[in-house]
Amino acid sequence: MAGSQTYYLTTPIYYVNDVPHIGHAYTTLACDVLARFMRLDGYDVKFLTGTDEHGQKVEKSAMNAGVEPQAFTDRVSKNFRDLVSLMNYSNDDFIRTTEKRHVESAQAFWRRLEERGEIYLGSYAGWYSVRDEAFYGEDELTTTPSGKKIAPTGAECEWVEEPSYFFRLSAWQDRLLEFYEKNPDFIAPAGKRNEVIAFVKSGLKDLSVSRTTFKWGIPVPGNPEHIMYVWLDALVNYITAVGYPEMGEGSEFAKRWPADLHMVGKDILRFHTVYWPAFLMAAEMAPPRRVFAHGWWTIEGQKMSKSLGNVIAPETLVNTYGLDQTRYFLLREVPFGNDGDFSHRAMVNRVNGNLANDYGNLVQRVLSMIGKNCGAAVPQPGPFTEADQALLGAAHALLDTVRGELKAQAFHKALDAIWAVVGDANRYVDEQAPWALKKTDPARMATVLYVLAETIRHLAILTQPVMPDASSKILDQLALGPDERGFGRLGEGGALKAGTPLPAPQGVFPRYVEETKGE
RNA sequence: GGCAGCGUAGCUCAGUGGUAGAGCAGGGGAAUCAUAAUCCCUUGGUCGGGGGUUCAAAUCCCUCCGCUGCUACCA
């Protein structure tokens, strides 16, 4: 792999206090598909995910559970490590913020900011609600007749002043705006970019980056009374994983930083597009190349919430509809970046329509004709007609299209393009009617089936990132070896060889059949 | 409140000045290789309301209605 281009992409690190749901699965899935795509396209990929394990809530949950925070996080971070195998993610690393490498990295990063005069000791004062564990702005509060300050949540607030370190965020406002201006692709989708710019233009205040009110965090170097603000701690994970503070020539950091893509949910956009690039620029390090904020899922038209009890565990989806079916649905159903709705009906439409009927049945009808009429081997093609060349041409052109769409994280458009060729292939089968040629012109039938097998080879190679298992089964049925499945094999260079024996075809995408209620 | 965006066929959406589109759903037909899968044809919309600019507006301008996002320190 020496000399090949690198591609470094990350998921957010997930807060261990949360139970993994469809939203977590979605973020990491999007990254997984990109990572697999880039690897097949010849890139040297590093795909990182992990867990965020510090903070007051974790400390409290551990206390409630009657265990030390570390023991607690060891236990709950497993929920997210289990998600990796459930969803078949191909991450190269799984980082936990309680790991030694990260604590050292975060402290080194802190010192680097401090050495450059970007952090100073001041005091943080504000209206604090003990119940909500949050500070509120003056304008958010209502005052009772007796002079008490009440938060929007109804909790009583008190004036609290505590020593805190601050990051000179206010000094970075203009340089951030300049950075956004010069890097129009840094924030995606475009609507989010405008929001961030509007936010920064409205004025930035220095950011409190340490806490003294609880203990579960990374100690501030030189002043262990303070622990680092969880977001500073958390964001640094992206450089920890590439070996920071080791930054010299030949280091992994030098090779992989800046990250090519941070994938995030829209709720944490600001941390990644304002604070993080400011921290990095202040540390004289390069900001990431791109941050993409995707949308949220609703369930059957309703917001997902614990109180409604409609939170969907990824495991339920996988068990009900199948793993690759779930992966396909999540990326095909909704334009990536938009909010989307998960419904049983929509899922069944995708599973049966796109997968079982369009794609699965195409593969099955073609391979089964080859099995029965071509001696269970890749047929020998004759000269190609215009129709043959049109279909093969569409298949050959797919890589460029898909590559372009994925460069913009437009998963739905990439899949649309692939399915357009699935449709072309099904129409071609009907037009050429190989079952009729069988009697009138067997040589022509062989050519038609060869063209179809070649088309399927392209489709299956290109669906590998989204549906690794199913695609692999199709490629098995074309008798392609492990080294014949990369994008380098697309086009005529990797074409199927006539006479290659093929195994008996097997269905890959079963139809979803509603369970009938017992009568 | 301020700023931004959206409102197009039953559903999800594309279309940003020149005779209204796709997929799915609905209706009809063909074929029978295949997971009763596929293919063809087709019903369906005063493009949120009103006003304006223009030879021409879903597309530009104004206004009204409805919906959504952002408006910093829980993560």
Coordinates of C-alpha atoms (C1' of nucleotides) in Angstrom, one line a residue:
Chain A
M1 CA 0.0 0.0 0.0
A2 CA 3.0 2.3 0.2
G3 CA 2.4 5.4 -1.8
S4 CA -1.3 5.0 -2.1
Q5 CA -3.5 7.9 -1.2
T6 CA -4.8 8.0 2.4
Y7 CA -8.3 8.6 3.5
Y8 CA -9.1 9.2 7.2
L9 CA -12.7 9.3 8.4
T10 CA -14.3 9.3 11.8
T11 CA -17.6 8.9 13.5
P12 CA -18.3 10.9 16.7
I13 CA -17.3 9.1 19.8
Y14 CA -20.6 8.0 21.4
Y15 CA -21.5 9.0 24.9
V16 CA -21.5 5.8 26.9
N17 CA -24.5 6.9 28.9
D18 CA -26.7 6.4 25.8
V19 CA -28.1 3.1 24.7
P20 CA -27.3 2.6 21.0
H21 CA -30.2 3.3 18.7
I22 CA -30.9 3.7 15.0
G23 CA -29.3 7.1 15.0
H24 CA -25.9 5.8 16.2
A25 CA -26.1 2.9 13.8
Y26 CA -26.8 5.3 11.0
T27 CA -23.8 7.6 11.6
T28 CA -21.4 4.7 11.7
L29 CA -23.0 3.0 8.8
A30 CA -22.5 6.0 6.6
C31 CA -18.8 6.0 7.5
D32 CA -18.5 2.3 7.0
V33 CA -19.9 2.5 3.5
L34 CA -17.5 5.2 2.6
A35 CA -14.6 3.4 4.2
R36 CA -15.3 0.2 2.3
F37 CA -15.8 2.1 -0.9
M38 CA -12.5 4.0 -0.6
R39 CA -10.6 0.7 0.2
L40 CA -12.1 -1.0 -2.9
D41 CA -11.1 2.1 -4.8
G42 CA -7.5 1.7 -3.8
Y43 CA -7.1 4.1 -0.9
D44 CA -5.2 3.5 2.3
V45 CA -8.2 4.0 4.7
K46 CA -8.4 4.6 8.4
F47 CA -11.9 4.5 9.8
L48 CA -12.3 5.4 13.4
T49 CA -15.1 5.1 15.9
G50 CA -15.2 4.9 19.7
T51 CA -16.8 6.0 22.9
D52 CA -16.8 9.2 25.0
E53 CA -16.6 8.1 28.6
H54 CA -16.0 11.2 30.8
G55 CA -18.4 13.7 32.2
Q56 CA -20.7 14.4 35.0
K57 CA -23.5 12.2 33.8
V58 CA -21.3 9.2 33.6
E59 CA -19.9 9.9 37.1
K60 CA -23.4 10.1 38.4
S61 CA -24.6 7.0 36.6
A62 CA -21.7 5.0 38.0
M63 CA -22.4 6.2 41.5
N64 CA -26.1 5.2 41.1
A65 CA -24.9 1.8 39.9
G66 CA -22.6 1.6 42.9
V67 CA -19.4 1.1 40.9
E68 CA -16.3 3.1 40.1
P69 CA -16.7 5.2 36.9
Q70 CA -14.0 3.2 35.1
A71 CA -15.7 -0.1 35.8
F72 CA -19.0 1.5 34.8
T73 CA -17.6 2.7 31.4
D74 CA -15.9 -0.6 30.8
R75 CA -19.3 -2.2 31.0
V76 CA -21.4 0.3 29.0
S77 CA -18.9 1.0 26.3
K78 CA -19.4 -2.6 25.4
N79 CA -22.9 -1.7 24.0
F80 CA -21.1 0.3 21.3
R81 CA -18.5 -2.3 20.6
D82 CA -21.3 -4.9 20.2
L83 CA -22.9 -2.6 17.7
V84 CA -19.8 -2.9 15.5
S85 CA -20.2 -6.6 15.0
L86 CA -24.0 -6.5 14.8
M87 CA -23.9 -4.0 11.9
N88 CA -20.7 -5.4 10.3
Y89 CA -18.7 -2.2 10.6
S90 CA -15.2 -2.3 9.3
N91 CA -13.6 0.3 11.6
D92 CA -9.8 0.1 11.9
D93 CA -9.7 1.4 15.5
F94 CA -12.1 1.8 18.4
I95 CA -11.0 4.6 20.7
R96 CA -12.1 5.1 24.3
T97 CA -11.4 8.4 26.0
T98 CA -10.4 6.7 29.2
E99 CA -7.5 5.0 27.4
K100 CA -4.0 6.0 28.5
R101 CA -3.1 7.1 24.9
H102 CA -6.0 9.5 24.9
V103 CA -5.4 11.0 28.4
E104 CA -1.8 11.7 27.4
S105 CA -2.8 13.1 24.0
A106 CA -5.4 15.4 25.5
Q107 CA -3.0 16.7 28.1
A108 CA -0.3 17.3 25.5
F109 CA -2.9 19.2 23.4
W110 CA -3.8 21.3 26.4
R111 CA -0.2 22.2 27.0
R112 CA 0.3 23.1 23.4
L113 CA -2.6 25.6 23.5
E114 CA -1.4 26.9 26.8
E115 CA 2.2 27.4 25.5
R116 CA 0.7 29.5 22.7
G117 CA -1.2 31.7 25.1
E118 CA -4.6 30.4 23.9
I119 CA -5.7 29.3 27.4
Y120 CA -5.9 31.5 30.5
L121 CA -7.3 31.1 34.0
G122 CA -10.3 33.2 34.8
S123 CA -13.6 32.6 36.5
Y124 CA -16.9 31.5 35.2
A125 CA -20.0 33.0 36.7
G126 CA -23.6 32.5 35.8
W127 CA -27.0 31.3 36.9
Y128 CA -26.7 27.6 37.7
S129 CA -29.4 25.1 38.3
V130 CA -28.3 22.3 40.5
R131 CA -31.2 20.2 39.4
D132 CA -30.6 20.6 35.7
E133 CA -26.8 20.7 36.1
A134 CA -26.7 23.6 33.6
F135 CA -26.0 27.2 33.4
Y136 CA -28.7 29.5 31.9
G137 CA -28.4 32.9 30.3
E138 CA -30.0 35.9 32.1
D139 CA -32.6 36.2 29.3
E140 CA -33.8 32.7 29.7
L141 CA -34.8 33.1 33.3
T142 CA -38.0 34.4 34.8
T143 CA -37.9 36.1 38.2
T144 CA -40.5 35.3 40.9
P145 CA -42.0 38.0 43.0
S146 CA -39.6 37.0 45.8
G147 CA -36.7 37.6 43.5
K148 CA -35.8 34.0 42.8
K149 CA -34.5 33.1 39.3
I150 CA -36.3 30.3 37.6
A151 CA -35.0 28.3 34.6
P152 CA -37.2 27.5 31.6
T153 CA -37.4 24.0 33.1
G154 CA -38.9 25.3 36.3
A155 CA -35.8 24.7 38.3
E156 CA -34.5 27.3 40.7
C157 CA -31.1 28.9 39.8
E158 CA -28.4 30.3 42.0
W159 CA -25.5 32.7 41.1
V160 CA -22.4 30.6 41.0
E161 CA -18.9 31.7 40.4
E162 CA -16.0 29.3 40.0
P163 CA -12.5 29.4 38.7
S164 CA -12.2 28.1 35.2
Y165 CA -9.7 28.1 32.3
F166 CA -10.9 29.8 29.1
F167 CA -10.0 29.2 25.5
R168 CA -9.6 32.5 23.5
L169 CA -12.3 31.6 21.1
S170 CA -13.3 35.3 20.6
A171 CA -9.9 35.9 19.0
W172 CA -10.7 33.3 16.3
Q173 CA -13.9 34.7 14.9
D174 CA -12.4 36.4 11.9
R175 CA -10.0 33.5 11.1
L176 CA -12.8 31.0 11.3
L177 CA -14.9 33.1 8.9
E178 CA -12.0 33.3 6.6
F179 CA -11.5 29.6 6.8
Y180 CA -15.1 28.9 5.9
E181 CA -14.8 31.3 3.0
K182 CA -11.7 29.6 1.6
N183 CA -13.0 26.1 2.2
P184 CA -16.6 26.1 0.9
D185 CA -16.8 22.3 1.2
F186 CA -15.8 22.2 4.9
I187 CA -19.4 22.1 6.2
A188 CA -22.0 20.0 4.5
P189 CA -24.9 20.1 3.7
A190 CA -24.9 23.7 2.5
G191 CA -27.8 24.8 4.7
K192 CA -25.8 23.8 7.8
R193 CA -22.9 25.8 6.6
N194 CA -25.0 29.0 6.5
E195 CA -26.2 28.3 10.0
V196 CA -22.6 28.0 11.3
I197 CA -21.5 31.1 9.6
A198 CA -24.4 33.0 10.9
F199 CA -23.6 31.8 14.4
V200 CA -19.9 32.8 14.2
K201 CA -20.8 36.2 12.7
S202 CA -23.1 36.8 15.6
G203 CA -20.0 37.0 17.8
L204 CA -18.0 34.5 19.8
K205 CA -17.2 34.6 23.5
D206 CA -14.3 32.8 25.1
L207 CA -15.1 29.3 26.0
S208 CA -14.8 27.8 29.4
V209 CA -12.7 24.7 29.0
S210 CA -12.3 23.3 32.5
R211 CA -14.6 22.2 35.3
T212 CA -14.1 21.9 39.1
T213 CA -17.5 20.7 40.1
F214 CA -16.9 17.0 39.4
K215 CA -13.9 14.7 39.1
W216 CA -14.6 12.3 36.2
G217 CA -12.5 13.7 33.5
I218 CA -8.9 14.3 32.3
P219 CA -7.0 16.5 34.8
V220 CA -5.7 19.8 33.6
P221 CA -1.9 19.6 33.4
G222 CA -0.4 21.5 36.3
N223 CA -3.7 22.1 38.1
P224 CA -5.4 18.8 39.0
E225 CA -8.2 20.8 40.8
H226 CA -9.6 21.2 37.2
I227 CA -10.6 18.7 34.7
M228 CA -10.8 19.4 31.0
Y229 CA -14.1 20.4 29.5
V230 CA -15.6 17.2 28.0
W231 CA -15.8 18.6 24.5
L232 CA -12.1 19.5 24.4
D233 CA -11.4 16.0 25.7
A234 CA -13.7 14.4 23.2
L235 CA -12.6 16.2 20.1
V236 CA -9.0 15.4 20.7
N237 CA -9.8 11.7 20.1
Y238 CA -9.5 12.3 16.4
I239 CA -5.8 13.2 16.7
T240 CA -5.1 10.7 19.5
A241 CA -6.1 7.9 17.1
V242 CA -3.5 8.9 14.6
G243 CA -0.8 8.9 17.2
Y244 CA -0.7 12.5 18.5
P245 CA 1.4 13.9 20.2
E246 CA 3.8 12.0 18.0
M247 CA 3.8 14.3 14.9
G248 CA 7.2 14.0 13.4
E249 CA 8.2 13.0 9.9
G250 CA 7.1 9.4 9.2
S251 CA 4.6 9.4 12.0
E252 CA 1.0 8.2 11.5
F253 CA -0.1 11.7 12.3
A254 CA 2.0 13.2 9.5
K255 CA 0.6 10.6 7.2
R256 CA -3.1 10.9 8.0
W257 CA -3.8 14.3 9.5
P258 CA -5.9 16.3 8.7
A259 CA -8.9 13.9 8.7
D260 CA -10.7 13.8 5.4
L261 CA -14.2 13.6 7.0
H262 CA -15.8 13.9 10.4
M263 CA -19.3 12.5 10.1
V264 CA -21.6 13.9 12.8
G265 CA -25.2 14.2 13.8
K266 CA -26.7 17.7 13.3
D267 CA -26.8 18.2 17.1
I268 CA -23.0 18.4 17.4
L269 CA -22.2 20.4 14.3
R270 CA -21.1 23.4 16.2
F271 CA -18.5 21.6 18.3
H272 CA -17.0 20.2 15.1
T273 CA -17.2 23.3 12.9
V274 CA -16.5 26.1 15.3
Y275 CA -14.7 24.9 18.4
W276 CA -12.6 22.1 16.8
P277 CA -11.1 24.1 14.0
A278 CA -10.5 27.0 16.4
F279 CA -8.7 24.7 18.8
L280 CA -6.6 23.2 16.0
M281 CA -5.7 26.5 14.4
A282 CA -4.8 27.8 17.8
A283 CA -2.5 24.8 18.2
E284 CA -1.1 25.5 14.8
M285 CA -2.5 22.3 13.4
A286 CA -4.6 21.8 10.3
P287 CA -8.4 21.6 10.7
P288 CA -10.2 18.6 9.2
R289 CA -11.1 18.8 5.5
R290 CA -14.8 18.3 5.9
V291 CA -17.6 17.9 8.4
F292 CA -20.9 16.4 7.3
A293 CA -24.0 16.7 9.5
H294 CA -26.7 14.2 8.7
G295 CA -30.3 14.2 9.8
W296 CA -32.5 12.4 12.3
W297 CA -34.8 9.5 12.0
T298 CA -38.4 9.6 13.1
I299 CA -40.3 6.3 13.7
E300 CA -43.6 5.8 11.9
G301 CA -43.8 9.6 11.7
Q302 CA -43.1 10.2 15.3
K303 CA -40.1 11.6 17.1
M304 CA -38.0 9.0 18.7
S305 CA -38.0 9.3 22.4
K306 CA -37.7 7.3 25.5
S307 CA -41.0 8.5 26.9
L308 CA -42.9 7.5 23.8
G309 CA -41.1 4.1 24.0
N310 CA -40.6 4.0 20.3
V311 CA -36.8 3.9 20.3
I312 CA -35.7 1.2 17.9
A313 CA -32.7 -0.9 18.8
P314 CA -30.5 -1.7 15.7
E315 CA -30.7 -5.3 16.8
T316 CA -34.5 -5.3 16.2
L317 CA -34.1 -4.1 12.7
V318 CA -31.4 -6.5 11.8
N319 CA -33.3 -9.4 13.3
T320 CA -36.6 -8.4 11.6
Y321 CA -35.4 -7.4 8.1
G322 CA -31.9 -8.7 7.8
L323 CA -28.5 -6.9 8.1
D324 CA -27.8 -5.9 4.5
Q325 CA -31.5 -5.0 4.1
T326 CA -31.3 -2.6 7.0
R327 CA -28.0 -1.1 5.7
Y328 CA -29.6 -0.6 2.3
F329 CA -32.8 0.9 3.6
L330 CA -31.1 3.5 5.8
L331 CA -28.9 4.8 3.0
R332 CA -31.4 4.6 0.1
E333 CA -34.7 5.8 1.7
V334 CA -33.6 9.3 2.5
P335 CA -31.4 11.9 0.8
F336 CA -28.4 11.9 3.1
G337 CA -28.4 15.1 5.2
N338 CA -32.2 15.2 5.4
D339 CA -34.3 13.9 8.3
G340 CA -36.0 10.7 7.4
D341 CA -38.8 8.5 8.6
F342 CA -38.5 4.9 9.3
S343 CA -41.7 2.9 8.8
H344 CA -42.4 -0.8 8.5
R345 CA -44.2 -0.2 5.3
A346 CA -41.4 1.7 3.6
M347 CA -38.9 -0.9 4.8
V348 CA -40.9 -3.7 3.3
N349 CA -41.3 -1.8 0.0
R350 CA -37.5 -1.4 -0.2
V351 CA -36.7 -5.0 0.8
N352 CA -39.2 -6.6 -1.5
G353 CA -39.2 -4.1 -4.4
N354 CA -35.6 -3.0 -4.7
L355 CA -33.8 -6.0 -3.3
A356 CA -35.9 -9.1 -3.8
N357 CA -37.7 -8.2 -7.0
D358 CA -35.4 -5.9 -8.9
Y359 CA -31.9 -6.9 -7.9
G360 CA -32.2 -10.4 -6.3
N361 CA -34.6 -11.7 -9.0
L362 CA -32.4 -10.3 -11.8
V363 CA -29.4 -12.3 -10.4
Q364 CA -31.5 -15.4 -9.8
R365 CA -33.2 -15.5 -13.3
V366 CA -29.9 -14.9 -15.1
L367 CA -27.8 -17.4 -13.1
S368 CA -30.4 -20.0 -13.1
M369 CA -30.7 -19.8 -17.0
I370 CA -26.9 -20.1 -17.2
G371 CA -27.0 -23.0 -14.8
K372 CA -29.6 -24.8 -16.8
N373 CA -28.6 -23.9 -20.4
C374 CA -24.9 -23.2 -20.4
G375 CA -23.5 -26.2 -18.6
A376 CA -23.2 -24.3 -15.3
A377 CA -20.3 -22.3 -16.6
V378 CA -19.7 -18.7 -17.8
P379 CA -21.1 -18.8 -21.4
Q380 CA -19.1 -18.1 -24.5
P381 CA -20.1 -14.7 -26.0
G382 CA -20.2 -14.0 -29.7
P383 CA -20.1 -10.5 -31.3
F384 CA -21.9 -7.8 -29.2
T385 CA -24.9 -6.0 -30.7
E386 CA -25.7 -2.4 -30.0
A387 CA -28.1 -3.4 -27.2
D388 CA -25.3 -5.5 -25.6
Q389 CA -22.9 -2.6 -25.8
A390 CA -25.4 -0.2 -24.4
L391 CA -26.0 -2.3 -21.3
L392 CA -22.3 -3.1 -20.8
G393 CA -21.5 0.6 -21.3
A394 CA -24.0 1.6 -18.6
A395 CA -22.4 -0.9 -16.2
H396 CA -18.9 0.3 -17.0
A397 CA -19.9 3.9 -16.5
L398 CA -21.3 3.3 -13.0
L399 CA -18.0 3.5 -11.0
D400 CA -17.5 7.1 -12.1
T401 CA -21.0 8.1 -11.2
V402 CA -21.0 6.4 -7.8
R403 CA -17.6 7.8 -7.0
G404 CA -18.8 11.3 -7.7
E405 CA -21.9 10.9 -5.6
L406 CA -20.1 9.4 -2.7
K407 CA -17.5 12.2 -2.8
A408 CA -20.5 14.4 -1.8
Q409 CA -21.8 11.7 0.6
A410 CA -24.9 11.4 -1.6
F411 CA -25.5 7.8 -0.8
H412 CA -29.1 7.8 -2.1
K413 CA -28.0 9.1 -5.5
A414 CA -25.2 6.6 -5.7
L415 CA -27.8 3.8 -5.1
D416 CA -30.2 5.4 -7.5
A417 CA -27.6 5.2 -10.2
I418 CA -26.8 1.5 -9.5
W419 CA -30.5 0.7 -9.5
A420 CA -30.9 2.4 -12.9
V421 CA -28.6 -0.2 -14.3
V422 CA -30.5 -3.0 -12.5
G423 CA -33.6 -1.7 -14.3
D424 CA -31.7 -1.6 -17.6
A425 CA -30.7 -5.2 -17.1
N426 CA -34.2 -6.4 -16.3
R427 CA -35.5 -4.6 -19.5
Y428 CA -32.7 -6.1 -21.5
V429 CA -33.6 -9.6 -20.3
D430 CA -37.2 -9.1 -21.5
E431 CA -36.2 -7.6 -24.8
Q432 CA -33.7 -10.2 -25.6
A433 CA -35.8 -13.1 -24.3
P434 CA -33.0 -15.6 -23.9
W435 CA -35.6 -18.4 -23.2
A436 CA -36.8 -17.9 -26.8
L437 CA -33.3 -17.8 -28.2
K438 CA -32.6 -21.1 -26.5
K439 CA -34.6 -22.8 -29.3
T440 CA -33.8 -20.4 -32.2
D441 CA -30.3 -19.3 -31.7
P442 CA -28.3 -20.8 -28.8
A443 CA -25.2 -18.9 -29.6
R444 CA -27.0 -15.6 -29.3
M445 CA -28.6 -16.8 -26.0
A446 CA -25.1 -17.4 -24.7
T447 CA -24.0 -13.9 -25.6
V448 CA -27.0 -12.4 -23.9
L449 CA -26.5 -14.4 -20.8
Y450 CA -22.8 -13.4 -20.8
V451 CA -23.6 -9.8 -21.1
L452 CA -26.0 -10.1 -18.2
A453 CA -23.5 -12.0 -16.1
E454 CA -20.9 -9.2 -16.8
T455 CA -23.5 -6.6 -15.8
I456 CA -24.2 -8.5 -12.5
R457 CA -20.5 -8.7 -11.8
H458 CA -20.4 -4.9 -12.0
L459 CA -23.4 -4.4 -9.9
A460 CA -22.3 -6.8 -7.1
I461 CA -18.8 -5.3 -7.0
L462 CA -20.4 -1.9 -6.6
T463 CA -22.9 -2.9 -3.9
Q464 CA -20.2 -4.4 -1.7
P465 CA -19.8 -1.2 0.4
V466 CA -23.5 -1.0 1.3
M467 CA -24.3 -4.8 1.4
P468 CA -21.0 -6.7 2.0
D469 CA -22.5 -10.1 2.8
A470 CA -25.1 -10.2 0.0
S471 CA -22.7 -8.9 -2.6
S472 CA -20.2 -11.4 -1.6
K473 CA -22.7 -14.2 -2.1
I474 CA -23.4 -13.0 -5.6
L475 CA -19.7 -12.7 -6.4
D476 CA -19.2 -16.2 -5.0
Q477 CA -21.9 -17.4 -7.5
L478 CA -19.8 -15.8 -10.3
A479 CA -16.8 -17.8 -9.0
L480 CA -14.8 -14.6 -8.4
G481 CA -11.9 -14.9 -6.0
P482 CA -11.1 -12.5 -3.2
D483 CA -8.6 -10.6 -5.4
E484 CA -11.1 -10.1 -8.2
R485 CA -13.6 -7.9 -6.3
G486 CA -11.8 -4.5 -6.2
F487 CA -12.8 -1.6 -8.4
G488 CA -9.6 -2.2 -10.4
R489 CA -11.4 -5.2 -11.8
L490 CA -14.3 -3.2 -13.2
G491 CA -14.5 -2.8 -16.9
E492 CA -13.3 -5.1 -19.6
G493 CA -10.0 -5.8 -17.9
G494 CA -11.7 -8.0 -15.3
A495 CA -14.3 -9.5 -17.5
L496 CA -15.6 -13.0 -16.8
K497 CA -13.8 -15.8 -18.6
A498 CA -16.0 -18.1 -20.7
G499 CA -16.0 -21.6 -19.5
T500 CA -15.4 -20.9 -15.8
P501 CA -17.5 -23.3 -13.8
L502 CA -20.2 -21.7 -11.7
P503 CA -21.8 -23.0 -8.5
A504 CA -25.5 -23.6 -8.3
P505 CA -27.4 -20.3 -7.9
Q506 CA -29.0 -19.5 -4.6
G507 CA -31.4 -16.7 -3.6
V508 CA -29.7 -13.8 -1.9
F509 CA -32.5 -11.4 -1.0
P510 CA -35.5 -13.2 0.3
R511 CA -38.9 -11.5 0.2
Y512 CA -40.2 -10.2 3.5
V513 CA -43.5 -12.0 4.2
E514 CA -45.8 -10.5 6.8
E515 CA -46.3 -12.9 9.6
T516 CA -50.0 -14.0 9.4
K517 CA -51.8 -13.6 12.6
G518 CA -52.7 -17.1 13.9
E519 CA -56.2 -17.9 12.8
Chain B
rG1 C1' -38.8 38.3 18.3
rG2 C1' -34.4 38.0 14.6
rC3 C1' -32.0 35.2 10.6
rA4 C1' -32.5 31.1 7.1
rG5 C1' -35.2 27.3 4.6
rC6 C1' -39.4 24.6 2.9
rG7 C1' -44.8 24.1 1.0
rU8 C1' -45.2 20.4 -6.7
rA9 C1' -49.7 13.8 -8.3
rG10 C1' -52.5 9.4 -2.6
rC11 C1' -46.9 8.9 -0.5
rU12 C1' -41.5 10.4 -0.9
rC13 C1' -39.3 13.8 -3.8
rA14 C1' -36.8 16.0 -8.7
rG15 C1' -37.5 20.2 -11.6
rU16 C1' -35.3 27.6 -10.6
rG17 C1' -38.2 31.7 -17.1
rG18 C1' -40.4 28.6 -22.5
rU19 C1' -46.2 23.2 -23.8
rA20 C1' -45.9 20.0 -15.5
rG21 C1' -41.7 14.9 -14.0
rA22 C1' -39.6 10.2 -11.4
rG23 C1' -40.1 6.1 -7.9
rC24 C1' -43.8 3.8 -5.0
rA25 C1' -49.2 3.1 -4.6
rG26 C1' -53.9 2.6 -8.1
rG27 C1' -55.9 0.7 -13.2
rG28 C1' -55.2 -2.2 -17.9
rG29 C1' -52.2 -5.5 -20.9
rA30 C1' -47.8 -8.8 -22.4
rA31 C1' -44.6 -12.5 -21.3
rU32 C1' -43.5 -17.2 -18.6
rC33 C1' -36.3 -17.4 -17.8
rA34 C1' -36.9 -16.1 -12.5
rU35 C1' -37.9 -15.3 -5.3
rA36 C1' -46.3 -14.8 -8.4
rA37 C1' -40.5 -12.0 -9.7
rU38 C1' -40.2 -9.0 -14.9
rC39 C1' -41.7 -5.8 -19.0
rC40 C1' -45.2 -2.3 -21.6
rC41 C1' -49.3 1.2 -21.3
rU42 C1' -52.2 4.2 -18.1
rU43 C1' -55.4 7.2 -14.1
rG44 C1' -53.9 11.2 -11.2
rG45 C1' -51.6 17.9 -10.0
rU46 C1' -55.8 25.5 -10.8
rC47 C1' -46.9 23.5 -8.7
rG48 C1' -49.9 26.6 -0.3
rG49 C1' -53.5 31.4 -1.1
rG50 C1' -53.6 36.3 -3.3
rG51 C1' -51.2 40.2 -6.1
rG52 C1' -47.3 41.9 -9.5
rU53 C1' -43.1 41.8 -13.4
rU54 C1' -42.8 39.4 -18.4
rC55 C1' -44.6 37.7 -25.1
rA56 C1' -44.1 33.6 -21.4
rA57 C1' -43.7 32.2 -14.0
rA58 C1' -43.6 26.0 -10.2
rU59 C1' -39.3 29.0 -11.5
rC60 C1' -38.3 36.4 -10.5
rC61 C1' -40.7 40.4 -7.0
rC62 C1' -44.5 41.6 -3.0
rU63 C1' -47.9 39.9 0.6
rC64 C1' -50.6 36.4 3.5
rC65 C1' -51.1 31.3 5.6
rG66 C1' -48.7 26.8 7.3
rC67 C1' -44.3 23.9 8.6
rU68 C1' -39.0 23.4 9.9
rG69 C1' -34.0 24.8 11.4
rC70 C1' -30.5 28.1 13.9
rU71 C1' -30.3 31.9 17.8
rA72 C1' -23.3 28.8 22.5
rC73 C1' -20.9 26.2 27.3
rC74 C1' -25.8 18.3 29.5
rA75 C1' -23.4 15.5 25.8

